[in-house]
Amino acid sequence: MQDTADGGERGRVSQLRRRLGRADLRAVPETRRALRELLRHWGRPGQSETAELLTSELVTNALVHTDQDAYLTATVGPDCLRVEVRDFVAGRPQPRRPDTGDATHGRGLALVQSLADAWGVRPHATGKAVWFELGAEMA
C-alpha cells in the first residue's frame, strides 16, 4: 500500500491518495485511519465517522468485487469532501437490497446512497471510479 498526503491549513485543499493492493482487506482499517487524520479539523462533529464508513464501503467493494488493484483519492476542501475509489473492472455497481440471511452483503452502496450528499460512478477507459461527496456543514 502506498500513501500520499498533501496537508493544508484550514480552508485549503488537502488530499490523500492511496494505492490499494489487490484483495488486501487490511487496507480498509488502514484507509479509515488515514482518512480520520486527514479530516481531523474538517466539518461538524460526527462527519469523520460518516466519511470513514462510506470510504470503507467503497474500498471494500473495490477489493472484494475485483481481482485488481484500486486507487483511493480523498480531497478535502473548505466546503466539501470528495472520496473516489477507482478500479480496473468494467461495469457499473448497482445498489441492491441487503441479503436477508447475511448481514454483511448488499449494504455498501445503499449506505453510500442514503448518507452521502452526492455519489456516482464515472467510467474510465479501463474500469470505473465510484465516488461520494459530503458537505462540510452536513446536518
mmCIF file with all atom_site columns, C-alpha atoms in Angstrom:
data_model
loop_
_atom_site.group_PDB
_atom_site.id
_atom_site.type_symbol
_atom_site.label_atom_id
_atom_site.label_alt_id
_atom_site.label_comp_id
_atom_site.label_asym_id
_atom_site.label_entity_id
_atom_site.label_seq_id
_atom_site.pdbx_PDB_ins_code
_atom_site.Cartn_x
_atom_site.Cartn_y
_atom_site.Cartn_z
_atom_site.occupancy
_atom_site.B_iso_or_equiv
_atom_site.pdbx_formal_charge
_atom_site.auth_seq_id
_atom_site.auth_comp_id
_atom_site.auth_asym_id
_atom_site.auth_atom_id
_atom_site.pdbx_PDB_model_num
ATOM 1   C CA . MET A 1 1   ? 0.000   0.000   0.000   1.00 0.00 ? 1   MET A CA 1
ATOM 2   C CA . GLN A 1 2   ? 1.336   3.405   -0.955  1.00 0.00 ? 2   GLN A CA 1
ATOM 3   C CA . ASP A 1 3   ? 0.202   6.689   0.617   1.00 0.00 ? 3   ASP A CA 1
ATOM 4   C CA . THR A 1 4   ? 0.480   10.258  -0.487  1.00 0.00 ? 4   THR A CA 1
ATOM 5   C CA . ALA A 1 5   ? -0.973  13.079  1.564   1.00 0.00 ? 5   ALA A CA 1
ATOM 6   C CA . ASP A 1 6   ? -0.929  16.771  0.812   1.00 0.00 ? 6   ASP A CA 1
ATOM 7   C CA . GLY A 1 7   ? -1.774  18.505  4.070   1.00 0.00 ? 7   GLY A CA 1
ATOM 8   C CA . GLY A 1 8   ? -3.049  22.005  4.163   1.00 0.00 ? 8   GLY A CA 1
ATOM 9   C CA . GLU A 1 9   ? -4.129  24.680  6.563   1.00 0.00 ? 9   GLU A CA 1
ATOM 10  C CA . ARG A 1 10  ? -7.776  25.052  7.477   1.00 0.00 ? 10  ARG A CA 1
ATOM 11  C CA . GLY A 1 11  ? -9.628  26.499  4.498   1.00 0.00 ? 11  GLY A CA 1
ATOM 12  C CA . ARG A 1 12  ? -7.245  24.998  1.944   1.00 0.00 ? 12  ARG A CA 1
ATOM 13  C CA . VAL A 1 13  ? -7.462  21.831  -0.103  1.00 0.00 ? 13  VAL A CA 1
ATOM 14  C CA . SER A 1 14  ? -5.864  18.661  1.308   1.00 0.00 ? 14  SER A CA 1
ATOM 15  C CA . GLN A 1 15  ? -5.622  15.330  -0.430  1.00 0.00 ? 15  GLN A CA 1
ATOM 16  C CA . LEU A 1 16  ? -4.963  11.698  0.435   1.00 0.00 ? 16  LEU A CA 1
ATOM 17  C CA . ARG A 1 17  ? -4.034  9.293   -2.339  1.00 0.00 ? 17  ARG A CA 1
ATOM 18  C CA . ARG A 1 18  ? -3.583  5.614   -1.678  1.00 0.00 ? 18  ARG A CA 1
ATOM 19  C CA . ARG A 1 19  ? -2.904  2.559   -3.791  1.00 0.00 ? 19  ARG A CA 1
ATOM 20  C CA . LEU A 1 20  ? -4.931  -0.412  -2.580  1.00 0.00 ? 20  LEU A CA 1
ATOM 21  C CA . GLY A 1 21  ? -3.339  -3.775  -3.240  1.00 0.00 ? 21  GLY A CA 1
ATOM 22  C CA . ARG A 1 22  ? -5.385  -6.498  -4.855  1.00 0.00 ? 22  ARG A CA 1
ATOM 23  C CA . ALA A 1 23  ? -7.585  -8.310  -2.297  1.00 0.00 ? 23  ALA A CA 1
ATOM 24  C CA . ASP A 1 24  ? -5.684  -6.685  0.629   1.00 0.00 ? 24  ASP A CA 1
ATOM 25  C CA . LEU A 1 25  ? -8.535  -6.176  3.106   1.00 0.00 ? 25  LEU A CA 1
ATOM 26  C CA . ARG A 1 26  ? -6.064  -4.754  5.652   1.00 0.00 ? 26  ARG A CA 1
ATOM 27  C CA . ALA A 1 27  ? -6.376  -1.634  3.510   1.00 0.00 ? 27  ALA A CA 1
ATOM 28  C CA . VAL A 1 28  ? -9.870  -0.990  4.901   1.00 0.00 ? 28  VAL A CA 1
ATOM 29  C CA . PRO A 1 29  ? -8.930  -0.095  8.517   1.00 0.00 ? 29  PRO A CA 1
ATOM 30  C CA . GLU A 1 30  ? -5.659  1.482   7.377   1.00 0.00 ? 30  GLU A CA 1
ATOM 31  C CA . THR A 1 31  ? -7.542  3.747   4.979   1.00 0.00 ? 31  THR A CA 1
ATOM 32  C CA . ARG A 1 32  ? -10.031 4.671   7.707   1.00 0.00 ? 32  ARG A CA 1
ATOM 33  C CA . ARG A 1 33  ? -7.180  5.758   9.991   1.00 0.00 ? 33  ARG A CA 1
ATOM 34  C CA . ALA A 1 34  ? -5.518  7.801   7.250   1.00 0.00 ? 34  ALA A CA 1
ATOM 35  C CA . LEU A 1 35  ? -8.829  9.480   6.382   1.00 0.00 ? 35  LEU A CA 1
ATOM 36  C CA . ARG A 1 36  ? -9.519  10.221  10.061  1.00 0.00 ? 36  ARG A CA 1
ATOM 37  C CA . GLU A 1 37  ? -6.184  12.017  10.269  1.00 0.00 ? 37  GLU A CA 1
ATOM 38  C CA . LEU A 1 38  ? -6.915  13.960  7.079   1.00 0.00 ? 38  LEU A CA 1
ATOM 39  C CA . LEU A 1 39  ? -10.324 15.043  8.441   1.00 0.00 ? 39  LEU A CA 1
ATOM 40  C CA . ARG A 1 40  ? -9.114  15.948  11.925  1.00 0.00 ? 40  ARG A CA 1
ATOM 41  C CA . HIS A 1 41  ? -10.089 19.640  11.577  1.00 0.00 ? 41  HIS A CA 1
ATOM 42  C CA . TRP A 1 42  ? -12.844 19.396  8.977   1.00 0.00 ? 42  TRP A CA 1
ATOM 43  C CA . GLY A 1 43  ? -16.619 19.505  9.199   1.00 0.00 ? 43  GLY A CA 1
ATOM 44  C CA . ARG A 1 44  ? -19.051 19.092  12.036  1.00 0.00 ? 44  ARG A CA 1
ATOM 45  C CA . PRO A 1 45  ? -18.727 16.565  14.864  1.00 0.00 ? 45  PRO A CA 1
ATOM 46  C CA . GLY A 1 46  ? -19.543 13.068  13.660  1.00 0.00 ? 46  GLY A CA 1
ATOM 47  C CA . GLN A 1 47  ? -18.827 13.756  9.997   1.00 0.00 ? 47  GLN A CA 1
ATOM 48  C CA . SER A 1 48  ? -15.490 11.991  10.093  1.00 0.00 ? 48  SER A CA 1
ATOM 49  C CA . GLU A 1 49  ? -17.244 8.799   11.192  1.00 0.00 ? 49  GLU A CA 1
ATOM 50  C CA . THR A 1 50  ? -19.722 9.033   8.303   1.00 0.00 ? 50  THR A CA 1
ATOM 51  C CA . ALA A 1 51  ? -16.894 9.681   5.850   1.00 0.00 ? 51  ALA A CA 1
ATOM 52  C CA . GLU A 1 52  ? -14.921 6.721   7.247   1.00 0.00 ? 52  GLU A CA 1
ATOM 53  C CA . LEU A 1 53  ? -17.932 4.400   6.956   1.00 0.00 ? 53  LEU A CA 1
ATOM 54  C CA . LEU A 1 54  ? -18.665 5.377   3.349   1.00 0.00 ? 54  LEU A CA 1
ATOM 55  C CA . THR A 1 55  ? -14.994 5.166   2.393   1.00 0.00 ? 55  THR A CA 1
ATOM 56  C CA . SER A 1 56  ? -14.788 1.703   3.956   1.00 0.00 ? 56  SER A CA 1
ATOM 57  C CA . GLU A 1 57  ? -17.712 0.589   1.832   1.00 0.00 ? 57  GLU A CA 1
ATOM 58  C CA . LEU A 1 58  ? -16.168 1.830   -1.420  1.00 0.00 ? 58  LEU A CA 1
ATOM 59  C CA . VAL A 1 59  ? -12.749 0.370   -0.601  1.00 0.00 ? 59  VAL A CA 1
ATOM 60  C CA . THR A 1 60  ? -14.229 -2.971  0.450   1.00 0.00 ? 60  THR A CA 1
ATOM 61  C CA . ASN A 1 61  ? -16.329 -3.168  -2.726  1.00 0.00 ? 61  ASN A CA 1
ATOM 62  C CA . ALA A 1 62  ? -13.321 -2.466  -4.922  1.00 0.00 ? 62  ALA A CA 1
ATOM 63  C CA . LEU A 1 63  ? -11.225 -5.109  -3.176  1.00 0.00 ? 63  LEU A CA 1
ATOM 64  C CA . VAL A 1 64  ? -13.895 -7.811  -2.861  1.00 0.00 ? 64  VAL A CA 1
ATOM 65  C CA . HIS A 1 65  ? -15.592 -7.475  -6.252  1.00 0.00 ? 65  HIS A CA 1
ATOM 66  C CA . THR A 1 66  ? -12.487 -7.094  -8.406  1.00 0.00 ? 66  THR A CA 1
ATOM 67  C CA . ASP A 1 67  ? -9.272  -9.021  -8.723  1.00 0.00 ? 67  ASP A CA 1
ATOM 68  C CA . GLN A 1 68  ? -7.226  -5.893  -9.362  1.00 0.00 ? 68  GLN A CA 1
ATOM 69  C CA . ASP A 1 69  ? -5.505  -3.079  -7.506  1.00 0.00 ? 69  ASP A CA 1
ATOM 70  C CA . ALA A 1 70  ? -7.561  0.028   -6.820  1.00 0.00 ? 70  ALA A CA 1
ATOM 71  C CA . TYR A 1 71  ? -6.781  3.666   -6.078  1.00 0.00 ? 71  TYR A CA 1
ATOM 72  C CA . LEU A 1 72  ? -8.333  5.924   -3.482  1.00 0.00 ? 72  LEU A CA 1
ATOM 73  C CA . THR A 1 73  ? -8.301  9.707   -3.712  1.00 0.00 ? 73  THR A CA 1
ATOM 74  C CA . ALA A 1 74  ? -9.842  11.782  -0.915  1.00 0.00 ? 74  ALA A CA 1
ATOM 75  C CA . THR A 1 75  ? -9.914  15.532  -1.472  1.00 0.00 ? 75  THR A CA 1
ATOM 76  C CA . VAL A 1 76  ? -10.901 17.871  1.341   1.00 0.00 ? 76  VAL A CA 1
ATOM 77  C CA . GLY A 1 77  ? -11.755 21.484  0.652   1.00 0.00 ? 77  GLY A CA 1
ATOM 78  C CA . PRO A 1 78  ? -13.253 24.069  2.960   1.00 0.00 ? 78  PRO A CA 1
ATOM 79  C CA . ASP A 1 79  ? -16.812 23.150  1.938   1.00 0.00 ? 79  ASP A CA 1
ATOM 80  C CA . CYS A 1 80  ? -16.694 19.559  0.687   1.00 0.00 ? 80  CYS A CA 1
ATOM 81  C CA . LEU A 1 81  ? -15.054 16.158  0.981   1.00 0.00 ? 81  LEU A CA 1
ATOM 82  C CA . ARG A 1 82  ? -14.868 14.047  -2.181  1.00 0.00 ? 82  ARG A CA 1
ATOM 83  C CA . VAL A 1 83  ? -13.745 10.429  -1.997  1.00 0.00 ? 83  VAL A CA 1
ATOM 84  C CA . GLU A 1 84  ? -13.183 8.400   -5.152  1.00 0.00 ? 84  GLU A CA 1
ATOM 85  C CA . VAL A 1 85  ? -12.146 4.765   -5.488  1.00 0.00 ? 85  VAL A CA 1
ATOM 86  C CA . ARG A 1 86  ? -11.008 3.711   -8.937  1.00 0.00 ? 86  ARG A CA 1
ATOM 87  C CA . ASP A 1 87  ? -10.755 0.106   -10.048 1.00 0.00 ? 87  ASP A CA 1
ATOM 88  C CA . PHE A 1 88  ? -9.969  -1.545  -13.358 1.00 0.00 ? 88  PHE A CA 1
ATOM 89  C CA . VAL A 1 89  ? -13.075 -3.677  -13.880 1.00 0.00 ? 89  VAL A CA 1
ATOM 90  C CA . ALA A 1 90  ? -15.842 -2.545  -16.214 1.00 0.00 ? 90  ALA A CA 1
ATOM 91  C CA . GLY A 1 91  ? -19.460 -2.474  -15.146 1.00 0.00 ? 91  GLY A CA 1
ATOM 92  C CA . ARG A 1 92  ? -21.480 -0.105  -13.027 1.00 0.00 ? 92  ARG A CA 1
ATOM 93  C CA . PRO A 1 93  ? -22.158 -1.225  -9.481  1.00 0.00 ? 93  PRO A CA 1
ATOM 94  C CA . GLN A 1 94  ? -25.819 -1.030  -8.537  1.00 0.00 ? 94  GLN A CA 1
ATOM 95  C CA . PRO A 1 95  ? -27.315 -0.556  -5.083  1.00 0.00 ? 95  PRO A CA 1
ATOM 96  C CA . ARG A 1 96  ? -29.194 -3.688  -4.127  1.00 0.00 ? 96  ARG A CA 1
ATOM 97  C CA . ARG A 1 97  ? -31.284 -4.928  -1.304  1.00 0.00 ? 97  ARG A CA 1
ATOM 98  C CA . PRO A 1 98  ? -29.239 -6.429  1.506   1.00 0.00 ? 98  PRO A CA 1
ATOM 99  C CA . ASP A 1 99  ? -29.280 -10.206 1.705   1.00 0.00 ? 99  ASP A CA 1
ATOM 100 C CA . THR A 1 100 ? -31.752 -11.152 4.412   1.00 0.00 ? 100 THR A CA 1
ATOM 101 C CA . GLY A 1 101 ? -29.711 -14.150 5.509   1.00 0.00 ? 101 GLY A CA 1
ATOM 102 C CA . ASP A 1 102 ? -26.329 -12.398 5.559   1.00 0.00 ? 102 ASP A CA 1
ATOM 103 C CA . ALA A 1 103 ? -25.890 -9.098  7.352   1.00 0.00 ? 103 ALA A CA 1
ATOM 104 C CA . THR A 1 104 ? -22.581 -8.331  5.617   1.00 0.00 ? 104 THR A CA 1
ATOM 105 C CA . HIS A 1 105 ? -23.557 -8.217  1.934   1.00 0.00 ? 105 HIS A CA 1
ATOM 106 C CA . GLY A 1 106 ? -25.577 -5.775  -0.111  1.00 0.00 ? 106 GLY A CA 1
ATOM 107 C CA . ARG A 1 107 ? -25.427 -2.784  2.222   1.00 0.00 ? 107 ARG A CA 1
ATOM 108 C CA . GLY A 1 108 ? -22.442 -0.820  0.906   1.00 0.00 ? 108 GLY A CA 1
ATOM 109 C CA . LEU A 1 109 ? -23.898 1.236   -1.921  1.00 0.00 ? 109 LEU A CA 1
ATOM 110 C CA . ALA A 1 110 ? -27.213 1.553   -0.098  1.00 0.00 ? 110 ALA A CA 1
ATOM 111 C CA . LEU A 1 111 ? -25.333 3.249   2.752   1.00 0.00 ? 111 LEU A CA 1
ATOM 112 C CA . VAL A 1 112 ? -23.475 5.495   0.326   1.00 0.00 ? 112 VAL A CA 1
ATOM 113 C CA . GLN A 1 113 ? -26.720 6.379   -1.427  1.00 0.00 ? 113 GLN A CA 1
ATOM 114 C CA . SER A 1 114 ? -28.504 7.234   1.832   1.00 0.00 ? 114 SER A CA 1
ATOM 115 C CA . LEU A 1 115 ? -25.716 9.069   3.709   1.00 0.00 ? 115 LEU A CA 1
ATOM 116 C CA . ALA A 1 116 ? -23.749 10.946  1.026   1.00 0.00 ? 116 ALA A CA 1
ATOM 117 C CA . ASP A 1 117 ? -24.793 14.358  -0.266  1.00 0.00 ? 117 ASP A CA 1
ATOM 118 C CA . ALA A 1 118 ? -23.951 13.121  -3.766  1.00 0.00 ? 118 ALA A CA 1
ATOM 119 C CA . TRP A 1 119 ? -22.471 9.962   -5.257  1.00 0.00 ? 119 TRP A CA 1
ATOM 120 C CA . GLY A 1 120 ? -21.959 8.359   -8.608  1.00 0.00 ? 120 GLY A CA 1
ATOM 121 C CA . VAL A 1 121 ? -19.941 6.197   -10.953 1.00 0.00 ? 121 VAL A CA 1
ATOM 122 C CA . ARG A 1 122 ? -17.585 7.617   -13.567 1.00 0.00 ? 122 ARG A CA 1
ATOM 123 C CA . PRO A 1 123 ? -16.454 5.261   -16.338 1.00 0.00 ? 123 PRO A CA 1
ATOM 124 C CA . HIS A 1 124 ? -12.802 5.145   -17.414 1.00 0.00 ? 124 HIS A CA 1
ATOM 125 C CA . ALA A 1 125 ? -11.226 3.587   -20.491 1.00 0.00 ? 125 ALA A CA 1
ATOM 126 C CA . THR A 1 126 ? -10.344 0.681   -18.216 1.00 0.00 ? 126 THR A CA 1
ATOM 127 C CA . GLY A 1 127 ? -12.704 0.344   -15.278 1.00 0.00 ? 127 GLY A CA 1
ATOM 128 C CA . LYS A 1 128 ? -14.568 2.930   -13.289 1.00 0.00 ? 128 LYS A CA 1
ATOM 129 C CA . ALA A 1 129 ? -14.406 5.305   -10.344 1.00 0.00 ? 129 ALA A CA 1
ATOM 130 C CA . VAL A 1 130 ? -17.090 5.239   -7.656  1.00 0.00 ? 130 VAL A CA 1
ATOM 131 C CA . TRP A 1 131 ? -17.272 8.473   -5.683  1.00 0.00 ? 131 TRP A CA 1
ATOM 132 C CA . PHE A 1 132 ? -19.194 10.306  -2.987  1.00 0.00 ? 132 PHE A CA 1
ATOM 133 C CA . GLU A 1 133 ? -19.265 13.826  -1.571  1.00 0.00 ? 133 GLU A CA 1
ATOM 134 C CA . LEU A 1 134 ? -20.117 15.179  1.855   1.00 0.00 ? 134 LEU A CA 1
ATOM 135 C CA . GLY A 1 135 ? -20.610 18.881  2.529   1.00 0.00 ? 135 GLY A CA 1
ATOM 136 C CA . ALA A 1 136 ? -18.761 20.449  5.444   1.00 0.00 ? 136 ALA A CA 1
ATOM 137 C CA . GLU A 1 137 ? -22.000 21.601  7.035   1.00 0.00 ? 137 GLU A CA 1
ATOM 138 C CA . MET A 1 138 ? -23.871 18.320  6.657   1.00 0.00 ? 138 MET A CA 1
ATOM 139 C CA . ALA A 1 139 ? -26.667 18.035  9.221   1.00 0.00 ? 139 ALA A CA 1
#
